[in-house]
C-alpha positions as a printed NumPy array, in Angstrom:
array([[  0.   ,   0.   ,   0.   ],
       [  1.839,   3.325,  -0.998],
       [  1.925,   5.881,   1.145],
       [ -0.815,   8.652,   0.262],
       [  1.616,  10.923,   2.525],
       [  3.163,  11.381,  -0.526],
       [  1.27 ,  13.948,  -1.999],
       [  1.95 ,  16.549,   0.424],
       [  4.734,  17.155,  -2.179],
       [  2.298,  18.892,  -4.263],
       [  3.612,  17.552,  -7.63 ],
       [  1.114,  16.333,  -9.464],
       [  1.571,  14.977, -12.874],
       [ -2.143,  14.577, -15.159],
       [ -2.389,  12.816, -17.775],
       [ -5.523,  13.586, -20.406],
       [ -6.901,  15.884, -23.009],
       [ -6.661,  19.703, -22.98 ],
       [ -9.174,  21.523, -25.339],
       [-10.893,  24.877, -26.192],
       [-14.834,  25.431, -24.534],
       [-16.949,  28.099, -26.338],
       [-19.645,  29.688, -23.765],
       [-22.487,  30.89 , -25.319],
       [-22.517,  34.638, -24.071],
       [-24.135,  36.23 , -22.292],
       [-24.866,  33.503, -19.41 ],
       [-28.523,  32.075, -19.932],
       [-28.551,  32.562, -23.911],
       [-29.269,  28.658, -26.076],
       [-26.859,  27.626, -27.727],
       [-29.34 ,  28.263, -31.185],
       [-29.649,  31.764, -30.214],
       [-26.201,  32.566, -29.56 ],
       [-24.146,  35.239, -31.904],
       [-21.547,  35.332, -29.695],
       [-18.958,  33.313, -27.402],
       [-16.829,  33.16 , -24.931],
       [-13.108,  31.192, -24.903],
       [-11.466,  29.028, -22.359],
       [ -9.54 ,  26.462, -21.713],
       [-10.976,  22.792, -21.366],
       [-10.555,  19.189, -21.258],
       [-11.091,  17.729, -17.772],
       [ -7.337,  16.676, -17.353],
       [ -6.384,  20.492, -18.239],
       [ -9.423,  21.855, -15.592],
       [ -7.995,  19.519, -12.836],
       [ -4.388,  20.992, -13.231],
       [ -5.396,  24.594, -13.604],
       [ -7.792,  23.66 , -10.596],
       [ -4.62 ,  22.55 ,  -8.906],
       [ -2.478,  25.366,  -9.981],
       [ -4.741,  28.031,  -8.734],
       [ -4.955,  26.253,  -5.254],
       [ -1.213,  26.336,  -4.911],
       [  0.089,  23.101,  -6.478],
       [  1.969,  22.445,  -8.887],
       [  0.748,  20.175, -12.271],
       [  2.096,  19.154, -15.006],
       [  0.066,  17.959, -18.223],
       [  0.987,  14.533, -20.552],
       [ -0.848,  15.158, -23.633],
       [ -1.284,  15.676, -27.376],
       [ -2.891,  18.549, -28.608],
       [ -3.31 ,  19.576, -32.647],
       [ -0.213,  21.287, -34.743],
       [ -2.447,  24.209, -35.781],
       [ -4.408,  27.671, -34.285],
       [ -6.502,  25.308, -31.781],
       [ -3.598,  23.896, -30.508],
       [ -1.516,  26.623, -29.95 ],
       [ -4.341,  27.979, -27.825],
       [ -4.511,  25.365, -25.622],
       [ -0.93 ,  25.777, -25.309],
       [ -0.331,  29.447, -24.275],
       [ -3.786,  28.561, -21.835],
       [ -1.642,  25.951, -20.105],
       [  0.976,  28.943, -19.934],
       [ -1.412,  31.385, -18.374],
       [ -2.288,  28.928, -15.472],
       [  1.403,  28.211, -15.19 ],
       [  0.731,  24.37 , -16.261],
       [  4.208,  22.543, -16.717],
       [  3.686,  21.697, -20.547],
       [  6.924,  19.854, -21.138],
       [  5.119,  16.892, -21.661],
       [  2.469,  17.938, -24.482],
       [  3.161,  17.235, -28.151],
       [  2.264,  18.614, -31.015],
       [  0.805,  16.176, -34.271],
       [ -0.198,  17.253, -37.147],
       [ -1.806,  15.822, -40.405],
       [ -5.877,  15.221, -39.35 ],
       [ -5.439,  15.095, -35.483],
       [ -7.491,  18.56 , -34.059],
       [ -8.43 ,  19.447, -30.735],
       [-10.961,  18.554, -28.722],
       [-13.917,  21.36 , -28.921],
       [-16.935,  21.947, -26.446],
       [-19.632,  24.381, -27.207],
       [-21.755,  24.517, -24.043],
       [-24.416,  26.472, -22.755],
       [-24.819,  28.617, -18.973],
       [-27.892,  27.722, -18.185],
       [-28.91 ,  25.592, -15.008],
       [-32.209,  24.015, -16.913],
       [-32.074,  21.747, -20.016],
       [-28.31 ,  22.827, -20.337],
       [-27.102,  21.782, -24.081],
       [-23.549,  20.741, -24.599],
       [-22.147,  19.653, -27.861],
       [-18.318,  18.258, -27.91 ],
       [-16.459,  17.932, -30.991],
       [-13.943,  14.774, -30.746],
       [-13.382,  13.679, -34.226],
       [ -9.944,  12.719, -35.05 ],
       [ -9.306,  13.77 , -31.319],
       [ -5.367,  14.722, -31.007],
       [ -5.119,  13.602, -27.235],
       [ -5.985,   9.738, -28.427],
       [ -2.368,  10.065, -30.183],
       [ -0.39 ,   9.655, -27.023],
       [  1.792,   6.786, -27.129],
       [  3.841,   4.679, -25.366],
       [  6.865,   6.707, -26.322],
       [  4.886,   9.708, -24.838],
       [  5.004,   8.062, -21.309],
       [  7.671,   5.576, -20.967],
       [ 10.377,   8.29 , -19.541],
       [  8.237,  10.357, -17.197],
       [ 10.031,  11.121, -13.939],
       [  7.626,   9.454, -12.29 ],
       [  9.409,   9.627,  -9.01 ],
       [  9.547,  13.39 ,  -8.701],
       [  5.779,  13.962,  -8.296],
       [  3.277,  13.432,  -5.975],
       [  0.92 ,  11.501,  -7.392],
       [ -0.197,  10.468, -11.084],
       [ -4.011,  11.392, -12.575],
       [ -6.064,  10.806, -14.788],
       [ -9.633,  10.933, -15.858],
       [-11.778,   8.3  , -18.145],
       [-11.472,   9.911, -21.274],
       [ -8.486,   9.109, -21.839],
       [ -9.035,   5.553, -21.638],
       [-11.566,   5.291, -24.813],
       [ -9.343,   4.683, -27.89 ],
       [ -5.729,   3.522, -28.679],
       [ -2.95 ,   4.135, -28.718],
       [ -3.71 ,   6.759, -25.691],
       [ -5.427,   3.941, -23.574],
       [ -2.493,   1.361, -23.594],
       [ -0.301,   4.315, -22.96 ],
       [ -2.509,   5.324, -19.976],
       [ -2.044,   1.809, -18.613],
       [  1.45 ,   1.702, -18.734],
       [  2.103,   5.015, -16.915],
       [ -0.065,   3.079, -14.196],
       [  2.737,   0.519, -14.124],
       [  5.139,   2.816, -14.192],
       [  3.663,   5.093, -11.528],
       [  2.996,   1.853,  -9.01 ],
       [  6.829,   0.848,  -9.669],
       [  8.264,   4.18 ,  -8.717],
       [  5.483,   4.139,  -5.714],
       [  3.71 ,   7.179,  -6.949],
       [  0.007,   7.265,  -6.244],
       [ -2.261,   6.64 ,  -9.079],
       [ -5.55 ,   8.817,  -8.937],
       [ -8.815,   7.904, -11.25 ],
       [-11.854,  10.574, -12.173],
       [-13.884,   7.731, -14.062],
       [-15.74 ,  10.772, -16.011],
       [-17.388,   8.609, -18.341],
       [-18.537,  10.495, -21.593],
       [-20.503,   7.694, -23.749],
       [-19.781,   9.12 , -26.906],
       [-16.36 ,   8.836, -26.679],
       [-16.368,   4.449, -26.459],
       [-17.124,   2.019, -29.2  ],
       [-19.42 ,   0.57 , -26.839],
       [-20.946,   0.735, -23.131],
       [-19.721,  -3.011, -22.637],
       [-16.415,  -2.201, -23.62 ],
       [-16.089,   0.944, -20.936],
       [-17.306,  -0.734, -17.994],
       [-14.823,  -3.063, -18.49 ],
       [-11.813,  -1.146, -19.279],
       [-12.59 ,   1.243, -16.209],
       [-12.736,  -1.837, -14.269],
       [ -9.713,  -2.824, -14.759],
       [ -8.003,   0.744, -14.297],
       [-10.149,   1.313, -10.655],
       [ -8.595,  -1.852,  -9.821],
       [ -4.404,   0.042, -10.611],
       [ -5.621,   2.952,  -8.54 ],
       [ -5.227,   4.601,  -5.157],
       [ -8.629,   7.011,  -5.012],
       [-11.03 ,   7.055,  -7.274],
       [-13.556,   9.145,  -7.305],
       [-16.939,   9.221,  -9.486],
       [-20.664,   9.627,  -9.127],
       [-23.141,   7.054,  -8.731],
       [-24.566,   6.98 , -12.437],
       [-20.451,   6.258, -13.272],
       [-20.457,   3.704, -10.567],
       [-23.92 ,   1.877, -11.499],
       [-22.249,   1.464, -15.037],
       [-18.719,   0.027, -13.767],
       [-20.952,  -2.338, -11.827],
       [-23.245,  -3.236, -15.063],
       [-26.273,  -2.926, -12.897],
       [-28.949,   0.174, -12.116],
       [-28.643,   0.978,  -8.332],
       [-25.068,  -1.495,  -7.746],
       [-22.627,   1.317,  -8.133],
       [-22.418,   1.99 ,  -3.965],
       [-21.782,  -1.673,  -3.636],
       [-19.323,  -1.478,  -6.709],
       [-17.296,   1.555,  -5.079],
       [-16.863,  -0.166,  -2.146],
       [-15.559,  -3.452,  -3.916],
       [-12.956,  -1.104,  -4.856],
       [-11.638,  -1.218,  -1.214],
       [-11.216,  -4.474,  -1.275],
       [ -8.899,  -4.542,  -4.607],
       [ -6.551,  -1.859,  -2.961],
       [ -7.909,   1.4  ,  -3.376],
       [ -7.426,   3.688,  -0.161],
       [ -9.836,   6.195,  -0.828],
       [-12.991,   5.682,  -3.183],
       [-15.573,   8.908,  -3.396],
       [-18.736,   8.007,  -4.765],
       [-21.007,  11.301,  -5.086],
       [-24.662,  11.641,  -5.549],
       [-24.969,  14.822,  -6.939],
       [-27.451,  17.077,  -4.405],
       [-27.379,  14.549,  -1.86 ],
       [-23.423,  14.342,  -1.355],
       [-21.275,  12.202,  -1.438],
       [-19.6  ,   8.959,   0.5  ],
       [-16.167,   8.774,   1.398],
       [-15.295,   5.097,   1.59 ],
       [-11.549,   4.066,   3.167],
       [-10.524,   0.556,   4.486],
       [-11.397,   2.068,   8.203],
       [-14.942,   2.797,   7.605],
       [-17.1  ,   5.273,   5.557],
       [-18.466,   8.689,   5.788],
       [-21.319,  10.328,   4.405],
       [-21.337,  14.59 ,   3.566],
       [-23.705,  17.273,   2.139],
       [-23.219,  19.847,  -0.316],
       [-22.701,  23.55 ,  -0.353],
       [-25.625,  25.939,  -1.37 ],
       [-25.054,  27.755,  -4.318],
       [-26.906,  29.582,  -6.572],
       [-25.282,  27.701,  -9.635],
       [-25.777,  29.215, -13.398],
       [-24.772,  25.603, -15.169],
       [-23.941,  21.649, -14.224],
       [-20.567,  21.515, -16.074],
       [-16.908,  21.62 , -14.259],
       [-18.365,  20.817, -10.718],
       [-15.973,  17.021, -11.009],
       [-12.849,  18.83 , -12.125],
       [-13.178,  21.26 ,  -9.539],
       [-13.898,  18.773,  -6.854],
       [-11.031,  16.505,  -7.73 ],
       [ -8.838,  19.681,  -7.701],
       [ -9.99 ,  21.161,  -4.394],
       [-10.071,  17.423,  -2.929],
       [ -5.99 ,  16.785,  -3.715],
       [ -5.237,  19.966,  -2.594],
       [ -6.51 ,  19.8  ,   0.907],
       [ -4.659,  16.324,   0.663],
       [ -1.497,  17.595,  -0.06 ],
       [ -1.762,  20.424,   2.763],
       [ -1.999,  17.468,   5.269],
       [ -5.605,  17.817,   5.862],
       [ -8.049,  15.083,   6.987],
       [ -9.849,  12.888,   4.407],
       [-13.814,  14.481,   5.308],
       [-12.235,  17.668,   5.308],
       [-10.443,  17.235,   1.778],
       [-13.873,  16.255,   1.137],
       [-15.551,  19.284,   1.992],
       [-13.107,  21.405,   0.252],
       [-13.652,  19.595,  -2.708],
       [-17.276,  20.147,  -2.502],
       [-16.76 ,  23.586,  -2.057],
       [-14.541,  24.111,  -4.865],
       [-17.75 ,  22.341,  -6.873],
       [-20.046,  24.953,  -5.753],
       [-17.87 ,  27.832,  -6.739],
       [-17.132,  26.51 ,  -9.811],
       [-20.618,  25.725, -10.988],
       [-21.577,  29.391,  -9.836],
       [-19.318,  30.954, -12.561],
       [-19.08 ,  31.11 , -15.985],
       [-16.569,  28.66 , -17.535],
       [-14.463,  25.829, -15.905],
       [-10.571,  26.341, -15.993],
       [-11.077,  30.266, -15.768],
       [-13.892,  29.241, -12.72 ],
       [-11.402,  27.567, -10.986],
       [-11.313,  29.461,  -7.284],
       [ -7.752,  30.727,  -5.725],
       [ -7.166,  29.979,  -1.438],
       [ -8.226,  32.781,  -0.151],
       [-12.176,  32.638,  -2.301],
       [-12.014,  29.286,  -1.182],
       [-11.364,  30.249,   2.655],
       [-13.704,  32.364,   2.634],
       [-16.528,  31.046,   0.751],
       [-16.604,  27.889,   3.253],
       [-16.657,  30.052,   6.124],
       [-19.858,  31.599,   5.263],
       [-21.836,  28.938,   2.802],
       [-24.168,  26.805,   4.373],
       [-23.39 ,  22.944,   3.851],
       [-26.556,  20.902,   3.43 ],
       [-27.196,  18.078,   5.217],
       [-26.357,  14.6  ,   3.667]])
């Protein structure tokens, strides 16, 4: 069992797809009616290590991202968040970036994502196989990357490399079905990376579909336990979320918000979450924080630009209200 004391180094290195998001602006307008947009940075690996970044970490990103204009966006947005991009390549020929055009709007909120050709399935073996594994905290990643080759055998071995060098391996399942060949064919692959991992986190619709059953994904998360994980967070959306650890489990609210949209709350947990971690804090209260970083996040417009600093974080939990699990 590796030693989650680790990531108080605050290293962390995230492995996944960085993109552009187009906002429909101003907040509240369809996506039909819109004439006009707003840019940021996306991808849920990129959103967790700006998350991190903002919160006083440090993250560097292993990706591919297009040799064109889209690209180089994504690029000088991992600059402005002071990313470590040493680790991102370039390809050319058909490969473009991933592209999300998404509405902020709380009701019936539309969100179309563009991932033909996508440039972060072109990460190779190559691309991890001489990481410095052991001079970071802890490894992540999120589902995505897992849904096409070559990027999900690469993804596998920088598990094994990661577990060799001791390094803890962190899992977002963030299952996005139209990314897979099939629904058979993701509930097994994700199976088989919850069982590499140290935490994993996900929410109970992810859960119920690693298990293969409606209403087993609780049971499923804590199976995870068993195969090694040392944390597993399984939230349930309004209702909270349950921490489950090898010494028991615990159950916590939300914080009220008055949200404008549903999109970035995961990336901004997982990056509030690891950063309470790596400042030493307790596993509920990483918890909270996480939640908290949720609630922000889905209050603003945007998820990488949403992402809140220490000091908004401080201060919004000392005056939100958190609801009752």
């Amino acid at each position: 069992m590796k030693d989650l004391a680790r990531l108080h180094g605050k290293g962390f290195l995230v492995i996944g797809r960085a993109g552009m998001d187009f906002y429909a602006d101003p907040p509240g307008t369809r996506l039909e009616d819109a004439v006009q947009f707003t840019a940021a940075l996306g991808g849920s690996s990129a959103n967790i290590a700006a998350g991190l970044c903002r919160l006083g970490c440090d993250a560097a990103l292993v990706t591919c991202v297009s040799d064109d204009a889209i690209g180089r966006y994504c690029l000088k947005q991992l600059d402005n968040y002071g990313i470590d991009r040493r680790f991102v390549r370039s390809v050319g020929g058909e490969a473009r970036n991933s592209l999300a055009v998404v509405e902020t709007r709380i009701e019936n909120t539309q969100s179309v994502i563009y991932r033909n050709n996508a440039a972060d399935f072109a990460m190779t073996m190559q691309d991890v196989e001489a990481l410095p594994y052991a001079g970071f905290s802890a490894l992540i990643t999120t589902g995505t990357v897992l849904a096409a080759e070559p990027s999900r055998s690469a993804t596998f071995h920088a598990f094994e490399r990661a577990n060799a060098a001791g390094v803890p391996v962190i899992f977002d399942v963030d299952y996005r079905p139209y990314s897979w060949a099939s629904a058979q064919e993701a509930s097994d692959v994700y199976s088989r990376a919850a069982t590499l991992c140290d935490i994993v986190i996900g929410n109970d619709v992810e859960f119920d579909f690693m298990a293969g059953a409606e209403g087993q994904g609780l049971e499923k998360a804590r199976s995870l336990i068993g195969d090694g994980a040392q944390i597993v967070v399984y939230k349930m959306g309004e209702l909270g979320a349950i921490t489950i650890t090898p010494e028991g489990e615990t159950r916590t609210g939300i914080y009220e918000t008055e949200a404008l949209k549903p999109t970035g709350a995961g990336d901004s947990f997982m990056a509030g979450f690891l950063a309470a971690l790596s400042d030493g804090q307790p596993i509920a209260e990483a918890v909270r924080q996480g939640s908290a970083a949720a609630a922000i996040v889905v209050s603003r417009v945007g998820c990488a630009p949403a992402m809140p600093t220490p000091d908004e974080l401080t201060d919004f939990m000392a005056r939100a209200v958190m609801r009752s699990a």
